[in-house]
Tab-separated table of C-alpha atoms in Angstrom:
chain	number	residue	atom	x	y	z
A	1	MET	CA	-66.603	-35.438	36.130
A	2	ALA	CA	-62.866	-35.646	35.941
A	3	THR	CA	-61.233	-38.914	35.364
A	4	ASP	CA	-57.765	-39.574	36.622
A	5	THR	CA	-55.472	-41.241	34.123
A	6	PRO	CA	-52.995	-43.607	35.716
A	7	ASP	CA	-49.380	-42.616	35.470
A	8	GLN	CA	-47.524	-44.607	32.842
A	9	PRO	CA	-44.408	-46.299	34.236
A	10	SER	CA	-41.188	-45.062	32.745
A	11	GLU	CA	-39.978	-48.582	32.048
A	12	THR	CA	-42.337	-51.419	31.423
A	13	ALA	CA	-41.479	-55.071	31.827
A	14	LEU	CA	-41.113	-55.359	28.063
A	15	ASP	CA	-38.706	-52.419	27.999
A	16	GLU	CA	-36.571	-53.995	30.659
A	17	LEU	CA	-36.552	-57.268	28.791
A	18	PHE	CA	-35.833	-56.060	25.270
A	19	HIS	CA	-34.336	-52.604	25.519
A	20	ARG	CA	-30.563	-52.344	25.613
A	21	PRO	CA	-28.853	-49.003	26.139
A	22	ASP	CA	-25.849	-50.162	24.116
A	23	ARG	CA	-26.066	-50.735	20.405
A	24	VAL	CA	-25.567	-54.366	19.493
A	25	PRO	CA	-23.825	-54.796	16.132
A	26	LEU	CA	-25.468	-57.094	13.629
A	27	VAL	CA	-22.059	-58.492	12.689
A	28	TYR	CA	-19.041	-58.595	14.982
A	29	TRP	CA	-16.475	-57.466	12.437
A	30	ARG	CA	-13.599	-58.098	14.820
A	31	THR	CA	-14.321	-61.809	14.507
A	32	PHE	CA	-13.674	-61.568	10.767
A	33	SER	CA	-10.715	-59.208	10.922
A	34	GLY	CA	-8.483	-60.743	13.545
A	35	VAL	CA	-5.085	-62.396	13.489
A	36	ARG	CA	-6.405	-65.704	12.216
A	37	THR	CA	-8.084	-64.014	9.247
A	38	ALA	CA	-4.837	-62.227	8.381
A	39	VAL	CA	-3.024	-65.568	8.318
A	40	TRP	CA	-5.682	-67.180	6.116
A	41	VAL	CA	-5.680	-64.265	3.672
A	42	THR	CA	-1.893	-64.464	3.409
A	43	GLY	CA	-2.116	-68.164	2.633
A	44	ALA	CA	-4.822	-67.537	0.038
A	45	ALA	CA	-2.651	-64.834	-1.550
A	46	ALA	CA	0.172	-67.371	-1.835
A	47	VAL	CA	-2.095	-69.767	-3.727
A	48	LEU	CA	-3.314	-67.008	-6.066
A	49	ALA	CA	0.246	-65.836	-6.767
A	50	PHE	CA	1.312	-69.387	-7.593
A	51	VAL	CA	-1.627	-69.876	-9.967
A	52	ALA	CA	-0.957	-66.520	-11.652
A	53	GLY	CA	2.716	-67.398	-12.131
A	54	LEU	CA	1.822	-70.735	-13.730
A	55	SER	CA	-0.657	-68.947	-15.978
A	56	HIS	CA	2.041	-66.573	-17.201
A	57	LEU	CA	4.505	-69.405	-17.780
A	58	SER	CA	1.936	-71.337	-19.807
A	59	GLN	CA	1.708	-68.421	-22.252
A	60	GLY	CA	5.261	-69.005	-23.437
A	61	SER	CA	6.850	-65.637	-24.084
A	62	PHE	CA	4.846	-63.535	-21.653
A	63	VAL	CA	5.111	-59.773	-22.245
A	64	PRO	CA	3.930	-57.394	-19.472
A	65	ALA	CA	1.526	-54.813	-20.846
A	66	GLY	CA	0.439	-52.886	-17.756
A	67	PRO	CA	0.870	-49.142	-17.210
A	68	LEU	CA	3.894	-49.766	-14.954
A	69	ALA	CA	5.575	-52.256	-17.320
A	70	GLY	CA	7.822	-49.515	-18.690
A	71	LEU	CA	9.455	-49.119	-15.272
A	72	LEU	CA	10.925	-52.616	-15.404
A	73	PRO	CA	14.659	-52.731	-16.161
A	74	ALA	CA	15.804	-54.172	-19.451
A	75	GLY	CA	15.670	-57.961	-19.502
A	76	ALA	CA	13.465	-58.159	-16.401
A	77	THR	CA	10.239	-58.847	-18.287
A	78	ALA	CA	11.188	-62.485	-18.800
A	79	VAL	CA	11.424	-63.137	-15.057
A	80	VAL	CA	7.999	-61.714	-14.149
A	81	PRO	CA	6.319	-65.175	-14.116
A	82	LEU	CA	9.160	-66.581	-12.038
A	83	ALA	CA	8.896	-63.611	-9.658
A	84	SER	CA	5.215	-64.394	-9.136
A	85	ILE	CA	5.955	-68.012	-8.231
A	86	LEU	CA	8.855	-66.989	-5.992
A	87	GLY	CA	6.545	-64.511	-4.265
A	88	ALA	CA	4.054	-67.325	-3.711
A	89	PHE	CA	6.630	-69.387	-1.834
A	90	LEU	CA	7.674	-66.338	0.181
A	91	LEU	CA	4.028	-65.753	1.108
A	92	VAL	CA	3.795	-69.346	2.337
A	93	VAL	CA	6.791	-68.727	4.607
A	94	VAL	CA	5.276	-65.434	5.772
A	95	ALA	CA	1.922	-67.085	6.493
A	96	ALA	CA	3.663	-69.734	8.594
A	97	GLY	CA	5.540	-66.999	10.462
A	98	LEU	CA	2.361	-65.011	11.048
A	99	ARG	CA	0.657	-68.111	12.387
A	100	ALA	CA	3.485	-68.408	14.928
A	101	GLY	CA	3.171	-64.689	15.758
A	102	TYR	CA	6.628	-63.582	14.552
A	103	ARG	CA	7.183	-59.863	14.065
A	104	LEU	CA	9.680	-60.579	11.253
A	105	ALA	CA	6.895	-62.289	9.291
A	106	TRP	CA	4.751	-59.184	9.822
A	107	TYR	CA	7.442	-57.054	8.174
A	108	GLY	CA	7.603	-59.559	5.326
A	109	ALA	CA	3.839	-59.247	4.812
A	110	LEU	CA	4.165	-55.452	4.697
A	111	ALA	CA	6.674	-55.844	1.862
A	112	LEU	CA	4.810	-58.509	-0.142
A	113	PHE	CA	1.220	-57.222	-0.079
A	114	PRO	CA	2.091	-53.931	-1.837
A	115	ALA	CA	3.805	-56.048	-4.507
A	116	LEU	CA	0.506	-57.888	-5.002
A	117	LEU	CA	-1.260	-54.547	-5.421
A	118	ALA	CA	1.243	-53.533	-8.117
A	119	ALA	CA	1.194	-56.873	-9.969
A	120	PRO	CA	-1.777	-56.184	-12.303
A	121	LEU	CA	-0.431	-52.702	-13.002
A	122	VAL	CA	2.780	-54.299	-14.266
A	123	THR	CA	1.471	-57.316	-16.112
A	124	GLY	CA	-1.822	-55.934	-17.399
A	125	ASP	CA	-3.237	-59.464	-17.173
A	126	ALA	CA	-6.770	-60.122	-15.936
A	127	THR	CA	-5.486	-63.127	-13.970
A	128	ASP	CA	-3.626	-60.783	-11.640
A	129	LEU	CA	-6.766	-58.882	-10.626
A	130	LEU	CA	-7.285	-61.476	-7.886
A	131	LEU	CA	-3.821	-60.581	-6.583
A	132	LEU	CA	-4.954	-56.959	-6.418
A	133	VAL	CA	-7.963	-57.994	-4.332
A	134	ALA	CA	-5.775	-60.154	-2.057
A	135	GLY	CA	-3.362	-57.279	-1.525
A	136	ALA	CA	-6.157	-54.776	-0.896
A	137	VAL	CA	-7.697	-57.064	1.735
A	138	GLY	CA	-4.525	-58.462	3.268
A	139	LEU	CA	-2.549	-55.252	3.763
A	140	PRO	CA	-5.132	-53.530	6.042
A	141	LEU	CA	-5.640	-56.781	7.949
A	142	VAL	CA	-1.938	-57.133	8.671
A	143	VAL	CA	-1.544	-53.473	9.609
A	144	THR	CA	-4.527	-53.425	12.002
A	145	ASN	CA	-3.415	-56.652	13.700
A	146	ARG	CA	0.134	-55.499	14.306
A	147	SER	CA	-0.102	-56.191	18.055
A	148	GLY	CA	-0.905	-59.844	17.334
A	149	PHE	CA	2.491	-60.433	15.748
A	150	ASP	CA	4.945	-59.406	18.462
A	151	ARG	CA	6.980	-62.575	18.928
A	152	PRO	CA	10.695	-61.847	18.394
A	153	LEU	CA	12.894	-64.148	16.365
A	154	ASP	CA	15.305	-65.130	19.109
A	155	LEU	CA	18.502	-66.471	17.583
A	156	THR	CA	21.413	-67.583	19.708
A	157	PRO	CA	24.805	-66.011	18.956
A	158	PHE	CA	25.884	-69.317	17.417
A	159	GLN	CA	22.835	-69.434	15.116
A	160	ALA	CA	23.282	-65.828	14.039
A	161	THR	CA	26.980	-66.403	13.348
A	162	ALA	CA	26.262	-69.569	11.362
A	163	LEU	CA	23.669	-67.819	9.180
A	164	LEU	CA	25.904	-64.817	8.591
A	165	SER	CA	28.761	-67.134	7.679
A	166	PHE	CA	26.615	-68.894	5.094
A	167	VAL	CA	25.547	-65.579	3.540
A	168	ALA	CA	29.152	-64.340	3.600
A	169	VAL	CA	30.341	-67.414	1.680
A	170	GLN	CA	27.708	-66.801	-1.029
A	171	VAL	CA	28.767	-63.153	-1.325
A	172	TYR	CA	32.449	-64.145	-1.374
A	173	GLY	CA	31.855	-66.706	-4.111
A	174	THR	CA	29.667	-64.458	-6.274
A	175	VAL	CA	31.935	-61.401	-6.079
A	176	GLY	CA	35.079	-63.485	-6.531
A	177	THR	CA	33.681	-65.307	-9.573
A	178	TYR	CA	32.565	-62.057	-11.185
A	179	ALA	CA	35.948	-60.414	-10.493
A	180	MET	CA	37.750	-63.315	-12.195
A	181	ARG	CA	35.148	-63.807	-14.929
A	182	GLU	CA	37.838	-63.580	-17.624
A	183	ASP	CA	39.218	-66.879	-16.295
A	184	PHE	CA	35.824	-68.621	-16.403
A	185	THR	CA	33.875	-69.889	-19.357
A	186	GLY	CA	30.201	-68.969	-19.336
A	187	VAL	CA	30.496	-66.194	-16.719
A	188	GLU	CA	29.846	-62.672	-17.976
A	189	SER	CA	27.541	-61.029	-15.402
A	190	LEU	CA	26.747	-61.056	-11.706
A	191	THR	CA	23.788	-63.318	-12.474
A	192	ASP	CA	26.154	-65.787	-14.144
A	193	ALA	CA	28.494	-65.598	-11.143
A	194	PHE	CA	25.695	-66.209	-8.672
A	195	TYR	CA	24.379	-69.056	-10.817
A	196	TYR	CA	27.840	-70.648	-10.883
A	197	ILE	CA	28.175	-70.480	-7.098
A	198	ILE	CA	24.752	-72.006	-6.499
A	199	VAL	CA	25.173	-74.916	-8.934
A	200	THR	CA	28.667	-75.513	-7.567
A	201	GLY	CA	27.635	-75.387	-3.912
A	202	THR	CA	24.679	-77.713	-4.500
A	203	THR	CA	26.997	-80.167	-6.348
A	204	VAL	CA	24.805	-79.958	-9.476
A	205	GLY	CA	27.571	-78.715	-11.774
A	206	TYR	CA	26.006	-78.479	-15.227
A	207	GLY	CA	29.386	-77.723	-16.821
A	208	ASP	CA	28.224	-74.619	-18.685
A	209	ALA	CA	30.351	-72.426	-16.399
A	210	THR	CA	33.824	-73.733	-15.547
A	211	PRO	CA	37.148	-72.383	-14.240
A	212	THR	CA	40.036	-72.324	-16.724
A	213	THR	CA	43.101	-71.454	-14.581
A	214	GLN	CA	44.752	-72.917	-11.513
A	215	VAL	CA	43.769	-69.908	-9.425
A	216	THR	CA	40.077	-70.129	-10.322
A	217	LYS	CA	40.098	-73.878	-9.691
A	218	LEU	CA	41.529	-73.324	-6.218
A	219	PHE	CA	38.994	-70.545	-5.689
A	220	THR	CA	36.179	-72.934	-6.653
A	221	LEU	CA	37.486	-75.549	-4.220
A	222	SER	CA	37.481	-72.969	-1.423
A	223	VAL	CA	33.875	-72.066	-2.233
A	224	ILE	CA	32.862	-75.737	-2.174
A	225	VAL	CA	34.527	-76.427	1.183
A	226	LEU	CA	33.449	-73.209	2.883
A	227	GLY	CA	29.953	-73.273	1.389
A	228	THR	CA	29.279	-76.877	2.330
A	229	GLY	CA	30.587	-76.363	5.846
A	230	ALA	CA	28.653	-73.124	6.392
A	231	PHE	CA	25.440	-74.656	5.032
A	232	THR	CA	25.793	-77.723	7.261
A	233	VAL	CA	26.475	-75.680	10.393
A	234	ALA	CA	23.676	-73.184	9.665
A	235	THR	CA	21.154	-75.926	8.977
A	236	GLY	CA	22.181	-77.879	12.054
A	237	SER	CA	21.998	-74.804	14.287
A	238	LEU	CA	18.364	-74.308	13.271
A	239	LEU	CA	17.149	-77.901	13.033
A	240	VAL	CA	18.783	-79.372	16.142
A	241	PRO	CA	17.059	-76.985	18.598
A	242	ALA	CA	13.733	-77.657	16.851
A	243	LEU	CA	14.227	-81.415	17.190
A	244	GLU	CA	15.301	-81.026	20.814
A	245	SER	CA	12.143	-79.004	21.486
A	246	ARG	CA	9.999	-81.769	19.992
A	247	ILE	CA	11.805	-84.404	22.034
A	248	SER	CA	11.483	-82.263	25.154
A	249	LYS	CA	7.734	-82.015	24.640
A	250	ALA	CA	7.525	-85.771	24.196
A	251	PHE	CA	9.858	-86.892	26.968
A	252	GLY	CA	10.357	-83.825	29.150
A	253	THR	CA	13.978	-83.645	30.284
A	254	MET	CA	14.518	-87.380	29.748
A	255	THR	CA	15.467	-89.217	26.580
A	256	ALA	CA	14.043	-92.569	25.558
A	257	SER	CA	17.316	-94.324	26.421
A	258	GLU	CA	17.338	-92.767	29.900
A	259	LEU	CA	13.809	-94.002	30.505
A	260	THR	CA	14.846	-97.584	29.821
A	261	LEU	CA	17.518	-97.368	32.559
A	262	LEU	CA	15.099	-96.445	35.327
A	263	GLU	CA	14.874	-98.918	38.217
A	264	ASP	CA	13.860	-98.774	41.899
A	265	HIS	CA	12.761	-95.166	41.495
A	266	VAL	CA	9.787	-93.189	42.792
A	267	LEU	CA	7.208	-91.829	40.380
A	268	VAL	CA	5.574	-88.527	41.291
A	269	LEU	CA	2.373	-88.144	39.283
A	270	GLY	CA	1.298	-84.560	38.747
A	271	HIS	CA	2.724	-81.241	39.869
A	272	GLY	CA	1.219	-79.143	42.627
A	273	GLU	CA	1.962	-77.285	45.848
A	274	LEU	CA	3.319	-80.433	47.495
A	275	THR	CA	5.791	-81.271	44.733
A	276	GLU	CA	8.696	-79.110	45.900
A	277	PRO	CA	8.734	-80.251	49.573
A	278	LEU	CA	8.115	-83.818	48.401
A	279	LEU	CA	11.189	-83.676	46.175
A	280	ASP	CA	13.222	-82.218	49.039
A	281	GLU	CA	12.333	-85.301	51.068
A	282	LEU	CA	12.859	-87.912	48.352
A	283	GLU	CA	15.845	-86.692	46.338
A	284	ALA	CA	18.393	-87.641	49.009
A	285	THR	CA	17.250	-91.257	49.256
A	286	ALA	CA	15.767	-92.240	45.879
A	287	ASP	CA	15.729	-91.453	42.168
A	288	VAL	CA	12.625	-89.426	41.354
A	289	VAL	CA	10.735	-89.044	38.076
A	290	VAL	CA	7.949	-86.467	37.811
A	291	VAL	CA	5.207	-87.258	35.290
A	292	ALA	CA	3.134	-84.135	34.607
A	293	PRO	CA	1.859	-81.976	31.744
A	294	GLU	CA	4.123	-79.164	30.635
A	295	SER	CA	3.713	-76.034	32.762
A	296	GLU	CA	5.745	-73.297	34.410
A	297	GLY	CA	6.100	-75.519	37.448
A	298	THR	CA	7.540	-78.471	35.533
A	299	ASN	CA	9.842	-76.142	33.587
A	300	ALA	CA	11.209	-74.851	36.891
A	301	LEU	CA	12.210	-78.413	37.838
A	302	ASP	CA	14.932	-78.241	35.178
A	303	ASP	CA	16.949	-75.982	37.491
A	304	ARG	CA	16.842	-78.718	40.137
A	305	GLU	CA	17.975	-81.336	37.606
A	306	VAL	CA	14.869	-83.394	38.356
A	307	ASN	CA	13.868	-86.023	35.812
A	308	VAL	CA	10.629	-84.935	34.153
A	309	LEU	CA	8.436	-86.868	31.745
A	310	THR	CA	6.089	-84.394	30.066
A	311	ALA	CA	2.875	-86.375	29.748
A	312	ASP	CA	-0.584	-86.877	31.196
A	313	PRO	CA	-0.219	-88.732	34.527
A	314	THR	CA	-3.724	-90.160	34.147
A	315	ASP	CA	-2.688	-92.027	30.983
A	316	GLU	CA	-1.326	-95.535	31.424
A	317	GLY	CA	1.059	-95.306	28.441
A	318	PRO	CA	3.443	-92.669	29.871
A	319	LEU	CA	3.544	-94.547	33.181
A	320	LEU	CA	4.751	-97.643	31.356
A	321	ASP	CA	7.347	-95.474	29.575
A	322	ALA	CA	8.493	-94.274	33.011
A	323	ARG	CA	9.065	-97.915	34.052
A	324	ILE	CA	6.344	-98.083	36.688
A	325	ASP	CA	6.857	-101.849	36.596
A	326	ALA	CA	10.315	-101.310	38.155
A	327	ALA	CA	9.367	-98.414	40.458
A	328	ARG	CA	9.723	-98.561	44.226
A	329	GLY	CA	6.559	-96.541	44.744
A	330	VAL	CA	4.194	-93.965	43.308
A	331	VAL	CA	3.150	-90.648	44.829
A	332	VAL	CA	0.038	-88.958	43.468
A	333	ALA	CA	0.037	-85.321	44.545
A	334	THR	CA	-1.686	-82.788	42.321
A	335	ASP	CA	-4.035	-80.057	43.504
A	336	ASP	CA	-7.082	-81.787	42.007
A	337	ASP	CA	-8.524	-84.826	43.787
A	338	ALA	CA	-10.430	-85.883	40.662
A	339	ARG	CA	-7.211	-86.054	38.641
A	340	ASP	CA	-5.558	-87.798	41.586
A	341	ALA	CA	-8.210	-90.517	41.443
A	342	LEU	CA	-7.683	-91.028	37.707
A	343	ALA	CA	-3.909	-91.124	38.201
A	344	VAL	CA	-4.285	-93.739	40.960
A	345	VAL	CA	-6.430	-95.880	38.656
A	346	ALA	CA	-3.910	-95.576	35.819
A	347	ALA	CA	-0.991	-96.460	38.101
A	348	ARG	CA	-2.821	-99.447	39.587
A	349	GLN	CA	-3.656	-100.750	36.116
A	350	ALA	CA	-0.080	-100.277	34.932
A	351	ASN	CA	1.383	-102.073	37.969
A	352	PRO	CA	-1.055	-103.844	40.351
A	353	ASP	CA	1.721	-104.508	42.910
A	354	VAL	CA	3.304	-101.061	43.225
A	355	ARG	CA	2.765	-99.062	46.431
A	356	ILE	CA	0.696	-95.946	45.776
A	357	VAL	CA	0.443	-93.021	48.187
A	358	ALA	CA	-1.962	-90.193	47.381
A	359	ALA	CA	-2.563	-86.725	48.794
A	360	ALA	CA	-6.162	-85.648	49.315
A	361	THR	CA	-6.765	-81.919	49.036
A	362	ASP	CA	-10.221	-82.396	50.539
A	363	GLN	CA	-10.496	-84.629	53.614
A	364	ARG	CA	-13.827	-85.978	52.338
A	365	HIS	CA	-12.061	-87.621	49.395
A	366	VAL	CA	-9.729	-89.804	51.448
A	367	ASP	CA	-12.037	-92.812	51.310
A	368	LYS	CA	-12.615	-92.337	47.589
A	369	LEU	CA	-8.905	-92.375	46.785
A	370	GLU	CA	-8.529	-95.515	48.847
A	371	ALA	CA	-11.435	-97.097	47.007
A	372	VAL	CA	-9.802	-96.599	43.578
A	373	GLY	CA	-6.559	-98.280	44.647
A	374	ALA	CA	-4.355	-96.054	46.821
A	375	ASP	CA	-2.476	-97.925	49.555
A	376	ALA	CA	-2.207	-94.819	51.720
A	377	VAL	CA	-3.930	-91.447	51.588
A	378	VAL	CA	-2.690	-88.339	53.379
A	379	SER	CA	-4.621	-85.106	53.892
A	380	PRO	CA	-2.030	-82.301	54.163
A	381	ALA	CA	-4.681	-79.818	55.326
A	382	VAL	CA	-5.629	-81.958	58.316
A	383	ILE	CA	-2.008	-82.602	59.254
A	384	GLY	CA	-1.175	-78.893	58.962
A	385	GLY	CA	-4.161	-77.937	61.110
A	386	ARG	CA	-3.246	-80.383	63.877
A	387	LEU	CA	0.381	-79.229	63.868
A	388	LEU	CA	-0.773	-75.626	64.213
A	389	GLY	CA	-3.023	-76.570	67.100
A	390	ARG	CA	-0.254	-78.396	68.977
A	391	ALA	CA	2.239	-75.592	68.274
A	392	VAL	CA	-0.030	-72.933	69.733
A	393	LEU	CA	-0.375	-75.015	72.917
A	394	GLY	CA	3.375	-75.033	73.351
A	395	ASP	CA	4.305	-78.403	71.843
A	396	GLU	CA	7.387	-77.336	69.839
A	397	ASN	CA	7.823	-80.754	68.239
A	398	GLY	CA	4.197	-80.896	67.174
A	399	GLY	CA	3.721	-84.248	68.906
A	400	ALA	CA	4.437	-87.631	67.421
A	401	LEU	CA	3.784	-87.655	63.698
A	402	THR	CA	2.155	-91.045	63.943
A	403	ASP	CA	-0.637	-89.466	66.017
A	404	LEU	CA	-1.572	-87.325	63.052
A	405	PHE	CA	-2.527	-90.223	60.792
A	406	ASP	CA	-5.987	-90.953	62.164
A	407	ASP	CA	-9.541	-89.755	61.817
A	408	GLY	CA	-9.226	-89.291	58.077
A	409	SER	CA	-5.940	-87.399	57.900
A	410	GLY	CA	-4.207	-90.450	56.564
A	411	SER	CA	-4.568	-94.196	56.336
A	412	GLU	CA	-2.454	-97.266	55.910
């Protein structure tokens, strides 16, 4: 008697539940080898380089004993500990640049990590083995994450000129001092000349290197004047834009003093599709201040010379900064009815007597915006639909506008 064996299904329920055609890695290595890891490794390398430099300095007369120590030029062995500490500070700068995504910092990392790899081969000190590990880990990380550091260092022509002028003054002073070294005391090499220019420009003036003739004294005065001026201009060209950026993020296009002068103005809370036509209507008859988070839309308002306060319109503090107590009225018109409701509440708390008009994206939210404190609520979608209906029936003027503010399209 033959027995039929049932056909086995090709895929059971358990197969469908647990079987995956793709291999799932046990560890997602990309999570541990991304841009953020490269930045952290660079920062850790800076700490290790600083500790190694202090260790060498603590030994007094440190003598490199590595296999590459013989390649150092004469007299350079004494500066190896200082070079390690200087490299640590450079790595800190590079780590900060990598965190900001600058390509220039990426090039700096490519130059510094190989130096970390060579450090133990020069010094022969066990302390520098950690630098070898940091370089061996950091260099591949930086190379593989090259696409993550593509931000250019955009300098204005004025900034570039100021920096080049500062560098040119240092070169002029160093070369000039070395050329006239016979007329200086304590200046015999380029290192002495550079040292003299730095201590002179920083107004330290130890007195160990001094000019001895009228010409060298006049030359020193020129270095002081030009160096101080170039340093001031270069520093200002870099710091002022940074401060302006911070102020812009805090106050938008308005300064604190301009905010205090606001009076009888209209506050527009939020930025959305209605902002541009709203400004077209209000700008001719009233001063307008837009309170909204920073976005491409608010940045575009700069071209229209519209006052912008970069802040959260649902927060009462920025509304007080924008002088809501002296405002003629408030318009709440974002593309999110929930945020509109919070902005209405914040405005009503900041000034219980101000007139608040809100735009409801959804007609069903008209009553809710009224309930939280809006004096009038308009539904642009309903108004637009009724205008389209009247236009298609041949009413070129769209009918009286007052007829549109009923049945939930708007309220007074």
